[in-house]
Amino acid sequence: MADIVVMRYDVHGMPVDQYATALRDRLPEWDITVAETPDAERDLIAEATVLTGNDVSPKLVDAADALELFAGTYAGYDHLPLSELADRDIALTTASGVHGPNVAENVVGSWLAFARGFFTARRHQREGVWQSFHTDDFAGSRVCVVGLGEIGQAIVDRLQGFDVETVGVRYSPEKGGPTDEVYGFDEIHEAVADTEYVGLACPLTDETHHLVDEAVFDTMPPEAVLTNVARGPVVDTDALVSALQRNHIGGAALDVTDPEPLPGDHPLWDFENVLITPHNAGHTPSYYDRLADIVAENVRQAERTGEWDGLRNQIEL
């Protein structure tokens, strides 16, 4: 029997045993077991109190007679069997916040690379060319962050000290935020006008699907750089390709694409002013430690209160 069952699927290629070890360090009195096979999952879940992993089938939920918490290892949760979890009164938490520091560094790093001409420098180095080139100052720029959740706020935090003007876009602009100005999604044009750098860190919803379309690219200054660490379909890919071909934007850094994976013959691969990473911004060697901190905090709270409710990153079902 195991109190906490860790499912066998790794994250970013890191062995899931590392996650189990991190949980044992924080919860030494709990029995923590990795379910290494489908059969082990079925056997262990029957009496488990906590199940943690990136996904769970309705069939496994149905077999979880004592389960109190499913601790997701991703920030997203739309792929999970939400109705089944709700019917069984099983609490659900996510890994929201685990990605914040590293994804924010990815975004700010891409902006600095464009501003200081690192891509031109690399090309010159590859060609053995000693030739000066024009660069820009990141300081003094107007920067827009679309989505002010954990990742968006982490981006804004890391802009402190760069002497930039910040603009935020969120679902509820009346709540304000850490940026100098805050707009709603329906005010995206006002937000990106005169903005040199735009970072997308919002969830993919009906409202944000193709939020950045041809009209938005036409509103952005021609030197603007777009960085997407949200989801590929937040950007209209055809409109992005067209904007790049027409020099309507200065460049793009894409950690996510639509489609994904990006086909090898896709035109986005061929632009000198496009940086593509394979959905890699979320990678951090601290992933399991940060995730274990969240799960252990919630387990400790449930021990104190006797309730699996009011937990960190809990989703209302």
GROMACS .gro file of C-alpha atoms in nm:
model
  317
    1MET     CA    1   0.000   0.000   0.000
    2ALA     CA    2   0.120   0.355  -0.072
    3ASP     CA    3  -0.013   0.679   0.072
    4ILE     CA    4   0.113   0.878  -0.228
    5VAL     CA    5   0.139   0.721  -0.573
    6VAL     CA    6   0.361   0.884  -0.834
    7MET     CA    7   0.265   0.794  -1.189
    8ARG     CA    8   0.539   0.670  -1.419
    9TYR     CA    9   0.536   0.952  -1.676
   10ASP     CA   10   0.838   1.184  -1.660
   11VAL     CA   11   0.846   1.559  -1.723
   12HIS     CA   12   1.088   1.714  -1.973
   13GLY     CA   13   1.277   1.385  -1.993
   14MET     CA   14   1.371   1.390  -1.624
   15PRO     CA   15   1.328   1.053  -1.446
   16VAL     CA   16   1.017   1.051  -1.232
   17ASP     CA   17   1.217   0.882  -0.953
   18GLN     CA   18   1.366   1.226  -0.888
   19TYR     CA   19   1.017   1.355  -0.815
   20ALA     CA   20   0.948   1.068  -0.576
   21THR     CA   21   1.275   1.138  -0.397
   22ALA     CA   22   1.186   1.506  -0.361
   23LEU     CA   23   0.849   1.411  -0.210
   24ARG     CA   24   1.011   1.165   0.033
   25ASP     CA   25   1.252   1.437   0.150
   26ARG     CA   26   0.958   1.663   0.233
   27LEU     CA   27   0.714   1.399   0.360
   28PRO     CA   28   0.933   1.135   0.527
   29GLU     CA   29   0.648   0.977   0.723
   30TRP     CA   30   0.438   0.915   0.411
   31ASP     CA   31   0.473   0.600   0.203
   32ILE     CA   32   0.555   0.720  -0.149
   33THR     CA   33   0.568   0.474  -0.438
   34VAL     CA   34   0.626   0.509  -0.812
   35ALA     CA   35   0.375   0.313  -1.018
   36GLU     CA   36   0.615   0.177  -1.278
   37THR     CA   37   0.362  -0.017  -1.489
   38PRO     CA   38  -0.008   0.008  -1.579
   39ASP     CA   39  -0.076  -0.291  -1.355
   40ALA     CA   40   0.100  -0.118  -1.066
   41GLU     CA   41  -0.114   0.191  -1.122
   42ARG     CA   42  -0.432  -0.011  -1.097
   43ASP     CA   43  -0.313  -0.197  -0.788
   44LEU     CA   44  -0.173   0.102  -0.600
   45ILE     CA   45  -0.448   0.353  -0.672
   46ALA     CA   46  -0.711   0.146  -0.495
   47GLU     CA   47  -0.592   0.256  -0.151
   48ALA     CA   48  -0.387   0.568  -0.232
   49THR     CA   49  -0.464   0.899  -0.062
   50VAL     CA   50  -0.277   1.114  -0.316
   51LEU     CA   51  -0.210   1.043  -0.683
   52THR     CA   52   0.029   1.270  -0.871
   53GLY     CA   53   0.110   1.274  -1.241
   54ASN     CA   54   0.041   1.451  -1.568
   55ASP     CA   55  -0.279   1.264  -1.653
   56VAL     CA   56  -0.524   1.010  -1.517
   57SER     CA   57  -0.789   0.809  -1.696
   58PRO     CA   58  -1.155   0.799  -1.589
   59LYS     CA   59  -1.111   0.425  -1.536
   60LEU     CA   60  -0.832   0.484  -1.282
   61VAL     CA   61  -1.037   0.750  -1.106
   62ASP     CA   62  -1.321   0.501  -1.077
   63ALA     CA   63  -1.085   0.252  -0.909
   64ALA     CA   64  -0.958   0.508  -0.655
   65ASP     CA   65  -1.162   0.418  -0.350
   66ALA     CA   66  -0.965   0.626  -0.098
   67LEU     CA   67  -0.823   0.902  -0.319
   68GLU     CA   68  -0.845   1.254  -0.177
   69LEU     CA   69  -0.617   1.449  -0.411
   70PHE     CA   70  -0.494   1.434  -0.769
   71ALA     CA   71  -0.187   1.658  -0.784
   72GLY     CA   72  -0.127   1.741  -1.149
   73THR     CA   73   0.230   1.786  -1.262
   74TYR     CA   74   0.134   2.036  -1.534
   75ALA     CA   75  -0.002   2.388  -1.500
   76GLY     CA   76  -0.283   2.301  -1.743
   77TYR     CA   77  -0.573   2.076  -1.646
   78ASP     CA   78  -0.825   2.084  -1.932
   79HIS     CA   79  -0.705   1.740  -2.048
   80LEU     CA   80  -0.804   1.578  -1.717
   81PRO     CA   81  -1.135   1.397  -1.645
   82LEU     CA   82  -1.276   1.687  -1.445
   83SER     CA   83  -1.633   1.558  -1.412
   84GLU     CA   84  -1.514   1.218  -1.285
   85LEU     CA   85  -1.289   1.383  -1.027
   86ALA     CA   86  -1.575   1.608  -0.918
   87ASP     CA   87  -1.820   1.316  -0.893
   88ARG     CA   88  -1.580   1.133  -0.663
   89ASP     CA   89  -1.512   1.452  -0.460
   90ILE     CA   90  -1.140   1.427  -0.536
   91ALA     CA   91  -0.951   1.753  -0.501
   92LEU     CA   92  -0.743   1.872  -0.797
   93THR     CA   93  -0.431   2.086  -0.784
   94THR     CA   94  -0.191   2.193  -1.058
   95ALA     CA   95   0.176   2.280  -1.098
   96SER     CA   96   0.101   2.646  -1.160
   97GLY     CA   97   0.401   2.860  -1.071
   98VAL     CA   98   0.661   2.587  -1.119
   99HIS     CA   99   0.749   2.726  -1.462
  100GLY     CA  100   0.749   3.092  -1.365
  101PRO     CA  101   1.121   3.169  -1.314
  102ASN     CA  102   1.259   2.971  -1.606
  103VAL     CA  103   0.993   3.069  -1.861
  104ALA     CA  104   1.033   3.433  -1.759
  105GLU     CA  105   1.409   3.408  -1.813
  106ASN     CA  106   1.341   3.257  -2.156
  107VAL     CA  107   1.120   3.551  -2.252
  108VAL     CA  108   1.349   3.827  -2.126
  109GLY     CA  109   1.651   3.648  -2.273
  110SER     CA  110   1.490   3.641  -2.617
  111TRP     CA  111   1.419   4.013  -2.603
  112LEU     CA  112   1.776   4.093  -2.503
  113ALA     CA  113   1.908   3.869  -2.781
  114PHE     CA  114   1.706   4.060  -3.040
  115ALA     CA  115   1.790   4.402  -2.894
  116ARG     CA  116   2.165   4.338  -2.881
  117GLY     CA  117   2.185   4.165  -3.217
  118PHE     CA  118   2.303   3.826  -3.092
  119PHE     CA  119   2.156   3.647  -3.393
  120THR     CA  120   2.351   3.870  -3.631
  121ALA     CA  121   2.664   3.817  -3.421
  122ARG     CA  122   2.622   3.439  -3.435
  123ARG     CA  123   2.576   3.448  -3.811
  124HIS     CA  124   2.888   3.662  -3.850
  125GLN     CA  125   3.083   3.427  -3.623
  126ARG     CA  126   2.969   3.125  -3.822
  127GLU     CA  127   3.082   3.296  -4.143
  128GLY     CA  128   3.409   3.428  -3.995
  129VAL     CA  129   3.307   3.790  -4.057
  130TRP     CA  130   3.451   4.070  -3.841
  131GLN     CA  131   3.205   4.350  -3.907
  132SER     CA  132   3.020   4.582  -3.672
  133PHE     CA  133   2.641   4.600  -3.687
  134HIS     CA  134   2.361   4.812  -3.545
  135THR     CA  135   2.196   4.716  -3.216
  136ASP     CA  136   1.922   4.862  -2.998
  137ASP     CA  137   1.891   4.947  -2.631
  138PHE     CA  138   1.640   4.738  -2.441
  139ALA     CA  139   1.628   5.015  -2.181
  140GLY     CA  140   1.364   5.272  -2.263
  141SER     CA  141   1.148   5.022  -2.452
  142ARG     CA  142   0.776   4.971  -2.411
  143VAL     CA  143   0.709   4.607  -2.324
  144CYS     CA  144   0.371   4.433  -2.330
  145VAL     CA  145   0.300   4.113  -2.135
  146VAL     CA  146  -0.023   3.937  -2.237
  147GLY     CA  147  -0.144   3.727  -1.945
  148LEU     CA  148  -0.065   3.825  -1.588
  149GLY     CA  149  -0.079   3.486  -1.420
  150GLU     CA  150   0.220   3.325  -1.249
  151ILE     CA  151   0.438   3.335  -1.561
  152GLY     CA  152   0.329   3.682  -1.670
  153GLN     CA  153   0.400   3.823  -1.327
  154ALA     CA  154   0.738   3.649  -1.321
  155ILE     CA  155   0.823   3.817  -1.652
  156VAL     CA  156   0.728   4.158  -1.516
  157ASP     CA  157   0.930   4.094  -1.198
  158ARG     CA  158   1.241   4.025  -1.407
  159LEU     CA  159   1.198   4.348  -1.601
  160GLN     CA  160   1.271   4.548  -1.287
  161GLY     CA  161   1.599   4.731  -1.331
  162PHE     CA  162   1.584   4.734  -1.712
  163ASP     CA  163   1.425   5.079  -1.720
  164VAL     CA  164   1.138   4.978  -1.948
  165GLU     CA  165   0.774   5.085  -1.959
  166THR     CA  166   0.544   4.789  -1.897
  167VAL     CA  167   0.194   4.717  -2.025
  168GLY     CA  168  -0.017   4.423  -1.915
  169VAL     CA  169  -0.316   4.252  -2.075
  170ARG     CA  170  -0.547   4.033  -1.870
  171TYR     CA  171  -0.904   3.902  -1.851
  172SER     CA  172  -0.999   4.136  -1.567
  173PRO     CA  173  -0.813   4.465  -1.614
  174GLU     CA  174  -1.008   4.618  -1.328
  175LYS     CA  175  -0.796   4.406  -1.094
  176GLY     CA  176  -0.489   4.602  -1.197
  177GLY     CA  177  -0.151   4.437  -1.197
  178PRO     CA  178   0.224   4.484  -1.163
  179THR     CA  179   0.260   4.669  -1.495
  180ASP     CA  180   0.248   5.044  -1.552
  181GLU     CA  181  -0.074   5.006  -1.752
  182VAL     CA  182  -0.331   4.725  -1.769
  183TYR     CA  183  -0.570   4.651  -2.055
  184GLY     CA  184  -0.834   4.388  -2.125
  185PHE     CA  185  -0.810   4.135  -2.407
  186ASP     CA  186  -1.057   4.340  -2.607
  187GLU     CA  187  -0.808   4.628  -2.589
  188ILE     CA  188  -0.516   4.433  -2.736
  189HIS     CA  189  -0.461   4.694  -3.009
  190GLU     CA  190  -0.423   4.975  -2.756
  191ALA     CA  191  -0.181   4.760  -2.560
  192VAL     CA  192   0.054   4.669  -2.846
  193ALA     CA  193   0.056   5.003  -3.025
  194ASP     CA  194   0.401   5.165  -2.991
  195THR     CA  195   0.524   4.851  -2.813
  196GLU     CA  196   0.867   4.718  -2.910
  197TYR     CA  197   0.839   4.382  -2.731
  198VAL     CA  198   0.529   4.166  -2.683
  199GLY     CA  199   0.527   3.851  -2.470
  200LEU     CA  200   0.238   3.602  -2.475
  201ALA     CA  201   0.186   3.411  -2.150
  202CYS     CA  202  -0.191   3.369  -2.147
  203PRO     CA  203  -0.397   3.047  -2.145
  204LEU     CA  204  -0.555   2.925  -2.467
  205THR     CA  205  -0.929   2.989  -2.455
  206ASP     CA  206  -1.202   3.082  -2.699
  207GLU     CA  207  -1.117   3.444  -2.624
  208THR     CA  208  -0.743   3.411  -2.685
  209HIS     CA  209  -0.754   3.179  -2.987
  210HIS     CA  210  -0.588   3.378  -3.268
  211LEU     CA  211  -0.577   3.678  -3.036
  212VAL     CA  212  -0.271   3.794  -3.230
  213ASP     CA  213  -0.399   3.807  -3.586
  214GLU     CA  214  -0.330   4.007  -3.900
  215ALA     CA  215  -0.493   4.318  -3.758
  216VAL     CA  216  -0.281   4.305  -3.444
  217PHE     CA  217   0.038   4.261  -3.647
  218ASP     CA  218  -0.063   4.566  -3.848
  219THR     CA  219  -0.103   4.761  -3.523
  220MET     CA  220   0.235   4.658  -3.383
  221PRO     CA  221   0.535   4.874  -3.481
  222PRO     CA  222   0.741   4.724  -3.766
  223GLU     CA  223   1.039   4.677  -3.532
  224ALA     CA  224   0.836   4.491  -3.267
  225VAL     CA  225   0.945   4.147  -3.146
  226LEU     CA  226   0.683   3.886  -3.052
  227THR     CA  227   0.767   3.611  -2.801
  228ASN     CA  228   0.516   3.329  -2.750
  229VAL     CA  229   0.543   3.099  -2.448
  230ALA     CA  230   0.165   3.058  -2.418
  231ARG     CA  231   0.013   2.820  -2.674
  232GLY     CA  232   0.065   2.811  -3.048
  233PRO     CA  233  -0.295   2.891  -3.150
  234VAL     CA  234  -0.289   3.220  -2.955
  235VAL     CA  235  -0.113   3.342  -3.271
  236ASP     CA  236  -0.259   3.313  -3.620
  237THR     CA  237   0.038   3.138  -3.782
  238ASP     CA  238  -0.050   3.239  -4.138
  239ALA     CA  239  -0.076   3.600  -4.028
  240LEU     CA  240   0.261   3.572  -3.851
  241VAL     CA  241   0.432   3.435  -4.162
  242SER     CA  242   0.276   3.711  -4.371
  243ALA     CA  243   0.387   3.980  -4.124
  244LEU     CA  244   0.743   3.847  -4.130
  245GLN     CA  245   0.747   3.828  -4.510
  246ARG     CA  246   0.623   4.187  -4.536
  247ASN     CA  247   0.863   4.312  -4.264
  248HIS     CA  248   0.564   4.423  -4.057
  249ILE     CA  249   0.734   4.301  -3.739
  250GLY     CA  250   1.098   4.286  -3.638
  251GLY     CA  251   1.109   3.921  -3.537
  252ALA     CA  252   0.962   3.643  -3.327
  253ALA     CA  253   1.075   3.397  -3.061
  254LEU     CA  254   0.846   3.096  -3.058
  255ASP     CA  255   0.859   2.830  -2.789
  256VAL     CA  256   0.517   2.711  -2.903
  257THR     CA  257   0.377   2.689  -3.254
  258ASP     CA  258   0.064   2.598  -3.444
  259PRO     CA  259   0.096   2.326  -3.563
  260GLU     CA  260   0.318   2.164  -3.303
  261PRO     CA  261   0.560   2.002  -3.359
  262LEU     CA  262   0.640   2.242  -3.640
  263PRO     CA  263   0.683   2.047  -3.968
  264GLY     CA  264   1.034   2.050  -4.108
  265ASP     CA  265   0.921   2.221  -4.429
  266HIS     CA  266   0.729   2.500  -4.258
  267PRO     CA  267   0.830   2.852  -4.373
  268LEU     CA  268   0.889   2.970  -4.014
  269TRP     CA  269   1.213   2.769  -4.005
  270ASP     CA  270   1.364   2.982  -4.283
  271PHE     CA  271   1.346   3.330  -4.130
  272GLU     CA  272   1.672   3.472  -3.992
  273ASN     CA  273   1.470   3.683  -3.748
  274VAL     CA  274   1.274   3.391  -3.598
  275LEU     CA  275   1.400   3.187  -3.302
  276ILE     CA  276   1.224   2.852  -3.255
  277THR     CA  277   1.259   2.633  -2.947
  278PRO     CA  278   1.070   2.301  -2.912
  279HIS     CA  279   0.832   2.389  -2.626
  280ASN     CA  280   1.142   2.395  -2.409
  281ALA     CA  281   1.103   2.713  -2.203
  282GLY     CA  282   0.942   2.514  -1.922
  283HIS     CA  283   1.250   2.299  -1.868
  284THR     CA  284   1.430   2.353  -1.540
  285PRO     CA  285   1.635   2.116  -1.324
  286SER     CA  286   1.437   2.252  -1.029
  287TYR     CA  287   1.101   2.135  -1.169
  288TYR     CA  288   1.049   1.840  -0.936
  289ASP     CA  289   1.171   2.029  -0.629
  290ARG     CA  290   0.930   2.317  -0.693
  291LEU     CA  291   0.647   2.074  -0.764
  292ALA     CA  292   0.721   1.870  -0.452
  293ASP     CA  293   0.710   2.192  -0.247
  294ILE     CA  294   0.354   2.254  -0.365
  295VAL     CA  295   0.234   1.898  -0.306
  296ALA     CA  296   0.399   1.874   0.036
  297GLU     CA  297   0.252   2.209   0.141
  298ASN     CA  298  -0.097   2.086   0.049
  299VAL     CA  299  -0.052   1.751   0.222
  300ARG     CA  300   0.065   1.927   0.539
  301GLN     CA  301  -0.233   2.160   0.526
  302ALA     CA  302  -0.474   1.869   0.490
  303GLU     CA  303  -0.306   1.700   0.787
  304ARG     CA  304  -0.363   2.012   0.997
  305THR     CA  305  -0.720   2.084   0.890
  306GLY     CA  306  -0.852   1.740   0.809
  307GLU     CA  307  -0.988   1.886   0.484
  308TRP     CA  308  -0.864   1.856   0.127
  309ASP     CA  309  -0.984   2.203   0.043
  310GLY     CA  310  -0.842   2.553   0.020
  311LEU     CA  311  -0.519   2.406  -0.118
  312ARG     CA  312  -0.253   2.590  -0.314
  313ASN     CA  313  -0.330   2.579  -0.688
  314GLN     CA  314  -0.661   2.402  -0.624
  315ILE     CA  315  -0.908   2.399  -0.912
  316GLU     CA  316  -1.275   2.435  -0.829
  317LEU     CA  317  -1.459   2.142  -0.986
   0.00000   0.00000   0.00000
